[in-house]
Coordinates of C-alpha atoms in Angstrom, one line a residue:
Chain A
M1 CA -1.4 -37.7 -16.7
R2 CA 1.0 -35.5 -14.8
A3 CA -1.1 -33.6 -12.2
V4 CA -0.1 -30.7 -9.9
L5 CA -2.1 -30.2 -6.7
L6 CA -2.5 -26.6 -5.6
I7 CA -3.6 -26.4 -2.0
D8 CA -4.7 -23.5 0.0
F9 CA -5.2 -23.7 3.8
G10 CA -7.6 -20.8 4.0
S11 CA -9.0 -19.3 7.1
T12 CA -12.3 -21.1 6.5
H13 CA -11.7 -23.7 3.8
T14 CA -8.9 -25.9 2.8
K15 CA -9.1 -25.8 -1.0
V16 CA -7.5 -28.2 -3.5
L17 CA -7.1 -27.6 -7.2
A18 CA -5.7 -30.2 -9.5
I19 CA -4.2 -29.1 -12.9
D20 CA -3.2 -31.5 -15.6
L21 CA 0.3 -30.2 -16.7
D22 CA 0.1 -31.9 -20.1
A23 CA -3.4 -30.8 -21.1
E24 CA -3.0 -27.6 -19.2
R25 CA -6.5 -27.7 -17.7
V26 CA -8.2 -28.0 -14.4
V27 CA -9.0 -31.7 -13.7
G28 CA -10.5 -31.5 -10.3
R29 CA -11.2 -29.3 -7.3
S30 CA -12.5 -29.8 -3.8
Q31 CA -12.7 -28.2 -0.4
A32 CA -13.3 -29.0 3.2
V33 CA -13.4 -27.0 6.4
T34 CA -9.9 -26.0 7.6
T35 CA -9.0 -27.9 10.8
V36 CA -6.1 -25.9 12.1
E37 CA -7.2 -26.0 15.8
S38 CA -7.2 -29.8 16.0
D39 CA -5.1 -31.4 13.2
I40 CA -4.6 -29.6 9.9
T41 CA -4.4 -32.9 8.0
S42 CA -7.9 -34.0 8.8
G43 CA -9.5 -31.2 6.8
L44 CA -6.9 -31.7 4.1
N45 CA -7.6 -35.4 3.9
R46 CA -11.3 -34.8 3.6
A47 CA -10.7 -32.5 0.7
L48 CA -8.3 -35.0 -0.9
D49 CA -10.7 -37.9 -0.4
T50 CA -13.4 -35.9 -2.3
L51 CA -10.9 -35.0 -5.0
F52 CA -9.8 -38.5 -5.7
S53 CA -13.3 -40.0 -5.4
S54 CA -14.1 -38.4 -8.7
R55 CA -12.9 -40.6 -11.6
A56 CA -11.1 -37.8 -13.4
L57 CA -8.0 -38.1 -11.2
D58 CA -6.0 -40.8 -9.5
E59 CA -3.6 -40.2 -6.6
S60 CA -0.8 -41.7 -8.6
D61 CA -1.2 -39.0 -11.3
V62 CA 0.1 -36.4 -8.8
V63 CA 3.6 -35.3 -9.5
E64 CA 4.0 -32.1 -7.6
K65 CA 2.2 -30.1 -4.9
Y66 CA 2.3 -26.5 -3.8
A67 CA 0.6 -25.0 -0.9
S68 CA -0.3 -21.6 0.5
S69 CA -1.8 -20.7 3.8
S70 CA -3.9 -18.0 5.5
A71 CA -5.0 -20.3 8.3
A72 CA -4.7 -19.4 12.0
G73 CA -5.0 -15.7 11.3
G74 CA -2.8 -15.4 8.2
L75 CA 0.7 -14.0 8.4
R76 CA 0.5 -11.1 10.9
L77 CA 3.2 -8.4 10.8
G78 CA 3.9 -5.5 13.0
T79 CA 5.8 -2.7 11.3
I80 CA 8.0 0.0 12.8
G81 CA 9.4 3.0 10.9
L82 CA 10.5 6.6 11.4
V83 CA 8.4 9.1 9.5
P84 CA 4.9 7.6 8.9
A85 CA 4.8 8.7 5.2
L86 CA 8.3 7.5 4.5
T87 CA 10.1 4.5 6.1
L88 CA 6.9 3.3 7.9
E89 CA 4.9 3.4 4.7
A90 CA 7.8 1.7 2.8
A91 CA 7.8 -1.1 5.5
R92 CA 4.0 -1.4 5.3
R93 CA 4.1 -1.8 1.5
A94 CA 6.8 -4.4 1.7
A95 CA 4.7 -6.3 4.2
L96 CA 1.6 -6.1 2.1
G97 CA 3.5 -7.2 -1.0
A98 CA 4.8 -10.2 0.9
G99 CA 1.2 -11.3 1.5
A100 CA 1.1 -10.3 5.1
K101 CA -1.5 -8.6 7.2
V102 CA -0.2 -5.4 8.8
V103 CA -1.8 -5.7 12.2
W104 CA 0.1 -3.0 14.0
S105 CA 2.4 -0.2 13.0
S106 CA 4.1 2.7 14.5
G107 CA 6.4 5.6 13.5
Y108 CA 9.0 7.5 15.6
E109 CA 10.2 6.3 19.0
I110 CA 8.1 3.6 20.5
D111 CA 7.4 3.7 24.2
E112 CA 6.0 1.3 26.8
D113 CA 2.4 1.9 25.7
K114 CA 3.3 1.2 22.1
L115 CA 5.2 -2.0 23.1
A116 CA 2.2 -3.2 25.0
E117 CA 0.0 -2.6 21.9
L118 CA 2.6 -4.6 19.8
Q119 CA 2.5 -7.5 22.3
A120 CA -1.3 -7.5 22.3
A121 CA -1.4 -7.5 18.4
A122 CA 0.1 -11.1 18.4
C123 CA 2.4 -10.6 15.4
D124 CA 4.2 -13.4 13.7
I125 CA 7.0 -11.2 12.6
V126 CA 8.1 -7.6 13.4
L127 CA 9.6 -5.5 10.6
L128 CA 11.9 -2.8 11.9
S129 CA 12.9 0.0 9.6
G130 CA 13.9 3.7 10.0
G131 CA 16.3 6.1 8.4
T132 CA 17.6 6.2 4.9
D133 CA 21.1 4.8 4.3
G134 CA 23.4 7.2 6.1
G135 CA 20.4 9.0 7.6
D136 CA 18.9 8.9 11.1
K137 CA 20.3 6.2 13.3
T138 CA 18.9 7.3 16.7
V139 CA 15.3 6.3 16.3
I140 CA 15.9 2.8 14.9
T141 CA 18.5 2.2 17.6
H142 CA 16.1 3.3 20.3
N143 CA 13.4 1.1 18.9
A144 CA 15.8 -1.9 18.8
R145 CA 16.6 -1.3 22.5
M146 CA 12.9 -1.2 23.4
L147 CA 12.3 -4.5 21.5
A148 CA 15.3 -6.0 23.1
A149 CA 14.1 -5.2 26.6
S150 CA 10.6 -6.5 25.9
P151 CA 9.4 -10.1 26.3
L152 CA 8.5 -10.2 22.6
D153 CA 9.5 -13.6 21.1
V154 CA 9.0 -13.4 17.4
P155 CA 11.4 -13.1 14.5
I156 CA 12.5 -9.5 13.8
V157 CA 13.4 -8.4 10.3
V158 CA 15.7 -5.3 10.3
A159 CA 15.4 -3.3 7.1
G160 CA 16.6 0.2 8.1
N161 CA 19.5 2.6 7.8
R162 CA 22.5 0.6 6.6
S163 CA 24.8 2.6 8.9
A164 CA 22.8 1.4 11.9
A165 CA 21.6 -2.0 10.8
Q166 CA 24.5 -4.1 12.1
Q167 CA 24.4 -2.5 15.5
V168 CA 20.6 -2.9 15.7
G169 CA 21.0 -6.6 14.8
R170 CA 23.6 -7.0 17.6
I171 CA 21.4 -5.3 20.2
L172 CA 18.5 -7.6 19.4
E173 CA 20.7 -10.7 19.2
A174 CA 22.3 -10.0 22.5
A175 CA 18.8 -10.0 24.0
G176 CA 18.2 -13.5 22.5
K177 CA 15.9 -12.3 19.7
S178 CA 15.7 -14.1 16.4
V179 CA 17.0 -11.5 13.9
V180 CA 17.4 -11.2 10.1
V181 CA 19.2 -8.1 8.9
T182 CA 18.4 -7.3 5.3
S183 CA 18.9 -4.2 3.1
N184 CA 17.1 -1.0 3.8
V185 CA 13.5 -0.9 2.6
L186 CA 14.0 2.8 1.8
P187 CA 17.8 3.3 1.0
E188 CA 17.2 6.7 -0.5
L189 CA 14.1 8.8 -0.2
D190 CA 13.3 8.3 -3.9
T191 CA 14.1 4.6 -4.0
L192 CA 11.8 1.9 -2.6
N193 CA 13.6 -1.4 -2.1
V194 CA 10.9 -3.9 -1.0
E195 CA 12.2 -7.2 -2.4
P196 CA 14.9 -8.1 0.1
T197 CA 12.5 -7.6 2.9
Q198 CA 9.8 -9.6 1.2
D199 CA 12.3 -12.5 0.6
A200 CA 13.3 -12.4 4.3
V201 CA 9.6 -12.5 5.3
R202 CA 8.9 -15.4 3.0
D203 CA 11.9 -17.3 4.2
I204 CA 10.8 -16.9 7.8
F205 CA 7.2 -17.8 6.8
M206 CA 8.3 -21.1 5.2
K207 CA 10.8 -22.1 7.9
R208 CA 9.1 -21.0 11.1
I209 CA 5.6 -19.7 10.8
T210 CA 4.1 -22.8 9.4
Q211 CA 5.5 -24.7 12.4
A212 CA 4.2 -22.2 14.8
K213 CA 0.7 -22.2 13.3
G214 CA 0.1 -26.0 13.6
L215 CA 0.7 -26.6 9.9
A216 CA 3.7 -28.8 10.3
R217 CA 1.8 -32.0 10.0
A218 CA 0.6 -30.9 6.6
Q219 CA 4.2 -30.5 5.4
A220 CA 4.7 -34.2 5.4
Y221 CA 2.2 -34.4 2.6
V222 CA 2.5 -31.0 0.8
G223 CA 6.1 -30.1 1.4
D224 CA 6.9 -26.5 2.4
I225 CA 4.0 -24.1 2.5
V226 CA 5.6 -21.7 0.0
M227 CA 3.7 -18.5 0.6
P228 CA 0.8 -16.7 2.4
T229 CA -2.4 -16.9 0.3
P230 CA -2.6 -13.2 -0.6
K231 CA 0.9 -13.5 -2.1
A232 CA -0.4 -16.3 -4.4
T233 CA -3.0 -14.0 -6.0
L234 CA -0.5 -11.1 -6.3
Q235 CA 1.9 -13.5 -8.0
A236 CA -0.9 -14.6 -10.4
A237 CA -1.7 -10.9 -11.1
R238 CA 1.9 -10.3 -12.0
L239 CA 2.2 -13.3 -14.2
L240 CA -1.0 -12.4 -16.1
A241 CA 0.2 -8.9 -16.7
D242 CA 3.8 -9.5 -17.6
G243 CA 3.8 -13.0 -19.2
A244 CA 6.3 -15.8 -18.8
G245 CA 9.0 -16.5 -21.3
D246 CA 7.4 -16.7 -24.8
E247 CA 3.9 -16.6 -23.4
A248 CA 2.8 -13.0 -23.5
G249 CA 0.9 -11.4 -20.6
I250 CA -2.1 -9.2 -21.2
G251 CA -0.6 -5.9 -19.9
P252 CA -1.3 -3.6 -17.0
L253 CA -4.2 -4.7 -14.9
L254 CA -6.1 -4.4 -11.6
V255 CA -7.3 -7.5 -9.7
V256 CA -10.3 -7.1 -7.4
E257 CA -10.4 -10.0 -4.9
V258 CA -13.6 -10.0 -2.8
G259 CA -13.5 -12.4 0.2
G260 CA -15.6 -13.1 3.2
A261 CA -13.3 -11.4 5.7
T262 CA -11.3 -9.0 3.6
I263 CA -11.1 -7.4 0.2
N264 CA -7.7 -7.3 -1.6
I265 CA -6.8 -5.1 -4.5
H266 CA -3.7 -5.9 -6.6
S267 CA -2.4 -3.7 -9.4
V268 CA 0.4 -4.4 -11.9
A269 CA 0.9 -1.0 -13.6
D270 CA 3.5 1.7 -13.4
G271 CA 0.9 4.3 -12.4
T272 CA 2.7 7.2 -13.9
P273 CA 0.6 10.3 -14.7
S274 CA -1.6 10.3 -17.8
D275 CA -0.6 13.9 -18.4
A276 CA 3.1 14.5 -18.5
S277 CA 2.8 18.0 -16.9
T278 CA 1.3 16.5 -13.7
L279 CA 3.5 16.7 -10.6
V280 CA 3.9 13.5 -8.6
R281 CA 4.2 13.6 -4.8
G282 CA 4.8 11.1 -2.1
L283 CA 6.8 7.9 -1.8
P284 CA 7.6 6.2 -5.2
E285 CA 5.1 3.4 -6.1
T286 CA 5.8 -0.2 -6.7
R287 CA 4.6 -1.5 -10.1
V288 CA 3.3 -4.6 -8.4
K289 CA 1.1 -3.4 -5.5
R290 CA -1.3 -5.0 -3.1
T291 CA -3.6 -3.2 -0.6
V292 CA -6.1 -4.9 1.6
E293 CA -9.1 -3.7 3.6
G294 CA -9.1 -6.0 6.5
D295 CA -12.6 -5.3 7.8
L296 CA -14.6 -5.1 4.6
G297 CA -15.4 -8.7 3.7
I298 CA -18.9 -9.7 2.6
R299 CA -19.4 -12.5 5.2
Y300 CA -17.5 -12.3 8.5
N301 CA -17.4 -8.6 8.2
A302 CA -20.8 -8.0 6.6
P303 CA -22.2 -6.1 9.6
T304 CA -19.1 -3.8 9.6
L305 CA -19.7 -3.2 5.9
L306 CA -23.3 -2.3 6.6
D307 CA -22.2 0.2 9.3
F308 CA -19.9 1.6 6.8
I309 CA -22.5 2.0 4.0
G310 CA -25.2 3.1 6.4
V311 CA -28.5 1.2 6.9
D312 CA -30.6 3.8 5.2
R313 CA -28.4 4.0 2.1
C314 CA -28.2 0.3 1.9
V315 CA -32.0 -0.1 2.1
A316 CA -32.5 2.6 -0.5
R317 CA -30.1 0.9 -2.8
L318 CA -31.8 -2.5 -2.3
R319 CA -35.2 -0.9 -3.0
A320 CA -33.9 0.6 -6.2
L321 CA -32.6 -2.9 -7.2
L322 CA -35.8 -4.7 -6.1
P323 CA -38.6 -2.2 -6.5
R324 CA -41.4 -4.8 -5.9
A325 CA -39.9 -6.5 -2.8
E326 CA -39.7 -3.3 -0.7
P327 CA -37.2 -4.7 1.8
D328 CA -37.2 -2.9 5.2
A329 CA -34.3 -2.0 7.5
D330 CA -35.0 -4.6 10.1
A331 CA -35.1 -7.5 7.6
V332 CA -32.0 -6.3 5.8
T333 CA -30.1 -5.9 9.1
A334 CA -31.1 -9.3 10.3
R335 CA -30.0 -10.9 7.0
I336 CA -26.7 -9.2 7.1
D337 CA -26.1 -10.2 10.7
A338 CA -26.9 -13.8 9.7
L339 CA -24.2 -13.6 7.0
S340 CA -21.5 -13.1 9.6
R341 CA -22.6 -16.2 11.5
N342 CA -23.0 -18.4 8.5
V343 CA -19.9 -17.5 6.4
G344 CA -20.4 -20.2 3.9
F345 CA -23.8 -18.9 3.0
A346 CA -24.8 -19.0 -0.7
P347 CA -27.6 -16.6 -1.7
Q348 CA -31.1 -18.2 -1.8
D349 CA -33.4 -15.6 -3.2
D350 CA -33.4 -12.2 -5.0
L351 CA -33.0 -10.3 -1.8
D352 CA -29.9 -12.4 -0.8
H353 CA -28.4 -11.8 -4.2
A354 CA -29.1 -8.1 -4.0
I355 CA -27.6 -7.8 -0.5
D356 CA -24.5 -9.5 -1.7
R357 CA -24.3 -7.1 -4.6
V358 CA -24.7 -4.0 -2.5
L359 CA -22.2 -5.2 0.0
A360 CA -19.7 -6.2 -2.6
E361 CA -20.0 -3.1 -4.8
S362 CA -19.6 -0.8 -1.8
A363 CA -16.5 -2.7 -0.6
I364 CA -15.0 -2.6 -4.1
A365 CA -15.7 1.1 -4.6
F366 CA -14.0 1.9 -1.3
A367 CA -11.1 -0.5 -1.6
V368 CA -10.2 0.5 -5.2
G369 CA -10.5 4.2 -4.1
R370 CA -8.0 3.5 -1.4
H371 CA -5.7 1.6 -3.8
A372 CA -5.8 4.1 -6.7
G373 CA -4.0 7.4 -6.5
T374 CA -5.6 10.8 -6.3
L375 CA -5.3 14.0 -8.4
K376 CA -5.6 17.4 -6.9
H377 CA -5.7 20.8 -8.6
E378 CA -3.6 23.6 -7.1
H379 CA -3.8 27.3 -8.1
T380 CA -0.5 28.9 -8.8
L381 CA 1.0 31.9 -10.7
A382 CA 1.4 29.7 -13.7
G383 CA -2.3 28.8 -13.6
E384 CA -3.7 25.4 -12.4
V385 CA -1.3 22.7 -11.6
K386 CA -2.2 19.0 -11.2
V387 CA -0.6 17.1 -8.3
Q388 CA -0.8 13.3 -8.2
K389 CA -0.4 11.1 -5.2
G390 CA -0.2 7.4 -5.6
K391 CA -0.8 5.4 -8.8
D392 CA -2.7 6.8 -11.8
L393 CA -4.6 3.7 -13.0
T394 CA -6.9 5.5 -15.4
R395 CA -5.2 3.9 -18.4
T396 CA -5.1 0.4 -16.9
A397 CA -6.1 -1.9 -19.7
H398 CA -7.7 -4.8 -17.7
V399 CA -9.8 -5.3 -14.6
V400 CA -10.2 -8.9 -13.2
G401 CA -12.7 -9.9 -10.6
T402 CA -11.9 -12.9 -8.4
G403 CA -13.5 -14.5 -5.3
G404 CA -16.6 -16.5 -4.6
I405 CA -19.0 -13.8 -5.6
F406 CA -17.7 -13.7 -9.1
K407 CA -18.1 -17.5 -9.4
Y408 CA -21.5 -17.8 -7.7
G409 CA -23.1 -14.4 -7.7
R410 CA -25.1 -12.6 -10.3
C411 CA -24.2 -9.2 -11.9
A412 CA -20.4 -9.6 -12.0
R413 CA -20.1 -6.8 -14.5
Q414 CA -22.1 -4.4 -12.3
L415 CA -19.8 -5.3 -9.4
L416 CA -16.7 -4.4 -11.4
D417 CA -18.3 -1.1 -12.4
A418 CA -17.7 -0.1 -8.8
A419 CA -14.0 -0.3 -9.5
L420 CA -14.1 2.1 -12.4
F421 CA -13.4 5.8 -12.8
D422 CA -16.4 7.8 -11.8
A423 CA -17.0 11.3 -13.3
A424 CA -18.5 12.3 -9.9
Q425 CA -15.1 11.6 -8.3
P426 CA -12.7 12.7 -10.9
W427 CA -9.8 13.0 -8.4
S428 CA -9.8 9.2 -7.9
L429 CA -7.5 7.7 -10.5
R430 CA -9.3 4.4 -11.2
P431 CA -9.3 2.5 -14.5
A432 CA -11.4 4.5 -17.0
A433 CA -12.2 2.1 -19.8
P434 CA -10.6 -1.3 -19.1
Q435 CA -11.6 -4.7 -20.5
A436 CA -13.3 -6.5 -17.6
W437 CA -12.7 -10.2 -16.9
I438 CA -14.2 -12.6 -14.4
D439 CA -12.2 -15.4 -12.8
A440 CA -15.3 -17.6 -13.2
E441 CA -13.5 -20.7 -12.1
Y442 CA -11.9 -19.0 -9.1
L443 CA -8.4 -20.1 -10.1
M444 CA -6.2 -17.0 -9.4
Y445 CA -4.6 -18.2 -6.1
G446 CA -3.9 -21.6 -7.6
I447 CA -2.3 -20.0 -10.7
G448 CA 0.0 -18.0 -8.4
L449 CA 1.1 -21.3 -6.8
L450 CA 1.5 -23.1 -10.1
A451 CA 3.7 -20.3 -11.3
E452 CA 6.3 -21.2 -8.8
A453 CA 7.6 -24.0 -11.1
H454 CA 5.4 -23.8 -14.3
P455 CA 4.8 -20.1 -15.1
A456 CA 4.1 -20.4 -18.8
A457 CA 1.6 -23.3 -18.3
A458 CA 0.0 -21.4 -15.4
L459 CA -0.4 -18.3 -17.6
R460 CA -2.0 -20.3 -20.4
V461 CA -4.5 -21.9 -18.0
I462 CA -5.6 -18.6 -16.6
K463 CA -5.8 -16.8 -19.9
R464 CA -8.1 -19.6 -21.2
S465 CA -10.3 -19.6 -18.2
L466 CA -10.9 -15.8 -17.7
V467 CA -14.3 -14.8 -19.0
P468 CA -14.4 -11.4 -20.8
L469 CA -17.4 -9.2 -20.1
A470 CA -18.8 -7.4 -23.1
S471 CA -20.5 -4.2 -21.9
S472 CA -21.2 -2.4 -18.7
K473 CA -24.8 -1.8 -19.8
Q474 CA -25.9 -5.4 -19.6
R475 CA -28.9 -6.0 -17.4
C476 CA -28.9 -8.7 -14.8
S477 CA -31.6 -10.7 -13.1
G478 CA -30.6 -9.9 -9.5
G479 CA -31.8 -6.3 -9.8
S480 CA -33.0 -3.6 -12.2
G481 CA -29.6 -3.1 -13.8
M482 CA -29.6 0.6 -12.9
D483 CA -26.3 2.4 -12.6
T484 CA -24.3 2.2 -9.4
A485 CA -25.1 4.9 -7.0
Chain B
M1 CA 34.0 29.2 16.3
D2 CA 33.1 27.0 13.4
R3 CA 31.3 28.6 10.5
I4 CA 27.6 28.1 10.4
N5 CA 26.5 26.4 7.2
V6 CA 23.2 26.8 5.4
V7 CA 21.8 25.6 2.1
I8 CA 19.9 27.8 -0.3
G9 CA 18.2 27.1 -3.6
T10 CA 15.1 27.6 -5.7
I11 CA 12.9 24.6 -5.4
G12 CA 10.8 22.6 -7.9
A13 CA 10.5 23.5 -11.5
D14 CA 11.2 27.2 -10.8
S15 CA 14.1 28.7 -12.7
H16 CA 14.2 32.1 -10.9
M17 CA 17.3 32.3 -8.8
I18 CA 18.1 35.9 -8.4
G19 CA 16.4 36.1 -5.0
A20 CA 18.3 33.1 -3.7
W21 CA 21.5 34.5 -5.1
V22 CA 21.1 37.9 -3.5
L23 CA 20.5 36.2 -0.2
T24 CA 23.5 33.9 -0.7
R25 CA 25.7 37.0 -1.1
A26 CA 24.3 38.6 2.0
L27 CA 24.7 35.5 4.1
R28 CA 28.3 34.9 3.0
D29 CA 29.0 38.6 3.8
A30 CA 27.5 38.0 7.2
G31 CA 29.9 35.1 7.8
F32 CA 27.8 32.1 7.0
G33 CA 29.0 29.2 4.9
V34 CA 26.4 28.9 2.1
T35 CA 25.8 26.0 -0.3
F36 CA 24.0 27.7 -3.2
L37 CA 22.2 25.0 -5.2
G38 CA 20.9 27.3 -8.0
A39 CA 17.5 26.8 -9.6
V40 CA 15.2 23.9 -10.3
V41 CA 16.3 22.0 -7.2
P42 CA 14.5 18.8 -6.2
Q43 CA 13.8 18.4 -2.4
Q44 CA 16.3 15.5 -2.2
E45 CA 19.2 17.8 -3.2
F46 CA 18.4 20.2 -0.4
V47 CA 18.4 17.3 2.0
D48 CA 21.6 15.7 0.6
A49 CA 23.5 19.0 0.6
A50 CA 22.4 19.8 4.1
K51 CA 23.6 16.4 5.3
E52 CA 26.9 16.6 3.5
T53 CA 27.7 20.1 4.8
G54 CA 26.3 19.7 8.3
A55 CA 24.0 22.6 7.5
R56 CA 21.8 24.0 10.3
A57 CA 19.2 25.6 8.0
I58 CA 17.7 25.2 4.6
L59 CA 16.4 28.3 2.9
V60 CA 14.1 27.5 0.1
S61 CA 13.3 30.1 -2.5
S62 CA 10.2 29.9 -4.7
M63 CA 9.2 32.7 -7.1
Y64 CA 6.6 31.1 -9.3
G65 CA 3.7 30.6 -6.9
M66 CA 4.0 26.9 -6.3
G67 CA 6.0 27.1 -3.1
L68 CA 3.5 25.3 -0.9
I69 CA 3.2 22.4 -3.3
D70 CA 7.0 22.1 -3.8
C71 CA 7.8 22.4 -0.1
E72 CA 5.4 19.8 1.2
G73 CA 7.2 16.7 2.5
L74 CA 10.7 18.4 2.9
R75 CA 10.5 18.2 6.7
D76 CA 9.6 14.5 6.6
R77 CA 12.6 13.9 4.4
C78 CA 14.9 15.8 6.8
V79 CA 13.6 13.7 9.7
E80 CA 14.3 10.4 7.9
A81 CA 17.8 11.7 6.9
G82 CA 18.7 12.5 10.6
L83 CA 18.1 16.2 10.3
K84 CA 15.0 16.5 12.4
D85 CA 16.0 19.8 14.1
I86 CA 17.2 21.6 11.0
V87 CA 15.7 25.1 10.5
L88 CA 13.5 25.3 7.4
Y89 CA 12.6 28.7 5.8
A90 CA 10.7 29.4 2.6
G91 CA 10.5 32.8 0.9
G92 CA 9.6 34.6 -2.2
T93 CA 6.4 34.5 -4.2
V94 CA 5.4 31.4 -2.4
A95 CA 1.7 31.5 -3.5
A96 CA -0.4 33.3 -6.0
P97 CA -0.1 37.2 -5.5
L98 CA -3.8 37.6 -4.4
E99 CA -3.3 34.9 -1.8
L100 CA -0.1 36.6 -0.6
E101 CA -2.0 39.9 -0.2
N102 CA -5.2 38.7 1.3
N103 CA -4.4 35.4 3.0
W104 CA -0.9 35.7 4.4
G105 CA -2.1 34.2 7.8
E106 CA -3.4 31.2 6.0
I107 CA -0.1 30.8 4.0
E108 CA 1.9 31.0 7.3
R109 CA -0.4 28.4 8.8
R110 CA 0.0 26.0 5.9
F111 CA 3.8 26.3 5.9
E112 CA 3.8 25.7 9.6
A113 CA 1.6 22.6 9.1
I114 CA 4.2 21.1 6.7
G115 CA 6.9 21.6 9.2
F116 CA 8.5 24.9 8.1
N117 CA 9.9 27.2 10.9
R118 CA 9.1 30.4 9.0
V119 CA 7.9 31.7 5.7
F120 CA 8.9 35.1 4.3
R121 CA 7.1 37.5 2.0
N122 CA 8.8 38.6 -1.2
T123 CA 9.4 42.1 0.3
V124 CA 11.6 41.0 3.1
T125 CA 15.1 42.4 3.3
T126 CA 18.3 40.3 3.5
S127 CA 19.3 42.0 6.8
E128 CA 16.0 41.0 8.3
V129 CA 16.4 37.4 7.2
I130 CA 19.9 37.3 8.7
R131 CA 18.8 38.8 12.0
I132 CA 15.9 36.3 12.3
L133 CA 18.1 33.4 11.3
R134 CA 20.7 34.2 13.9
A135 CA 18.0 34.4 16.5
D136 CA 16.5 31.1 15.5
L137 CA 20.0 29.4 15.5
G138 CA 20.9 31.1 18.8
I139 CA 24.1 32.7 17.5
E140 CA 25.6 36.2 17.9
A141 CA 26.5 38.5 15.0
E142 CA 30.2 38.1 14.0
T143 CA 30.5 40.7 11.2
S144 CA 28.3 43.6 10.2
V145 CA 25.9 43.4 7.4
N146 CA 25.2 45.9 4.7
G147 CA 21.6 46.2 3.8

């Protein structure tokens, strides 16, 4: 057997997935608590011991290994641009598409206060943009001087106005900063150019960040850690939509990834208007797009999510799901607080399941709403005109749910309903009638890693393992099966 | 003294260009250098033309009622292109006629909110525009204007 190990150093768990390259199937998986504070390899070794203790796989079968990481806070980026809706937004999108967390961002000229914020944000990389090619030079140059004069000691990627970029690079280098100058993230106002920046970020991630984050010892076993974890899922989404070589993809899709700390939404779709007469406004969209809600996870951030939903609304929803249990506000609040302290918690009873469902569907509805574009009607002499901002995902053919709740929870279909077009919010351009799929084996991130060297095999594995959901009207045992509020 | 350059055109999907053309003639007669872009002009062409000619003002004409929609974002583009201080005017039938009549204050407020220096009604005269433009640019009259 030729087995590939796909390893993810997650913020909580170090997960290992083994795939048999010849049979193109999963032959083993294990996980252990991530031990980045002491020695990253002790958690990894525990996971590997578990994996190889099963008789399905022998260590000598392993021919390749690929690893991703979101340990030690993930890849933290600070982004600087000029106009918030233009170069700053372009920089943020490039960072998100690189699998990073955007932990701080600022447009226009930064000052001492902004610099202090940036220092406090503990970024791994700063992305400096501003000005289209041949456009404004003064702001990016000012911001470079501010960074140069600061004690900030992290790599800086310069992706701004080509006419200013070399000088900006020199200003930063003269101050002893580590600098990579790449092409402008927004060379023209109608052209987004995110790939060179993403390549630069990935290169720095592989060469420097893994060292800085205490992952170097793991490299002896796994080789380079090739990407941040969120990038792995995004890469799997792209593979699944677009195909690889002769192996066809399934077409435009939306991936909903529900985690304990965050919720990620990935779309692979051009997002052009359904109606050709619609006007499109705002920065051009990338076909492969990731957004993340950093404070809407269903474990670490369960209390934040409860605040966001509102205790009364949450309890009302739970009572509708569990008419006989009559959960009260105090009990629900206590259980949700407990989730944030016991992040590995698996639901034990009907109320636990129903709480997970309400938390997850609320987070999904919000996150997909933020990811999808909007449609606004404007009155003009020529009658009503439709104006679209962001991506129109109404015709997106597939929606895929991934994350622990889709593997272990009940009511997967009902959860994904929260991602769909809602007639009560017709301005939100979510998928209207997609085929829904569940990543029931929780393979997506591993598929993204496997695609590094074996894209066609990776695609066949995920296509076989996704479980289609038949109808949105199925009832489920965790609640009454009523429609989402 | 160098000639003052401005850019004029009809924005968006609007093909009405007589208003912009009349204003172009008047501005040229008044000594301005005018880049006339014609009709159906995307925002980007206004920005590019202003950059290329070193224009100090962009005058946007809109006659089909969608002026607000078409003009939104032009100021941001100018800032990114290094033209943050350029004067932006809009004029014409910039909203539905009833709105123009009953809600002019609101229309002015909305244009101001998207970074325009001024918005003009469709009844404004060329001489008035030229007088105000000179004042906004801080320049003296060089030649007399008919109108």
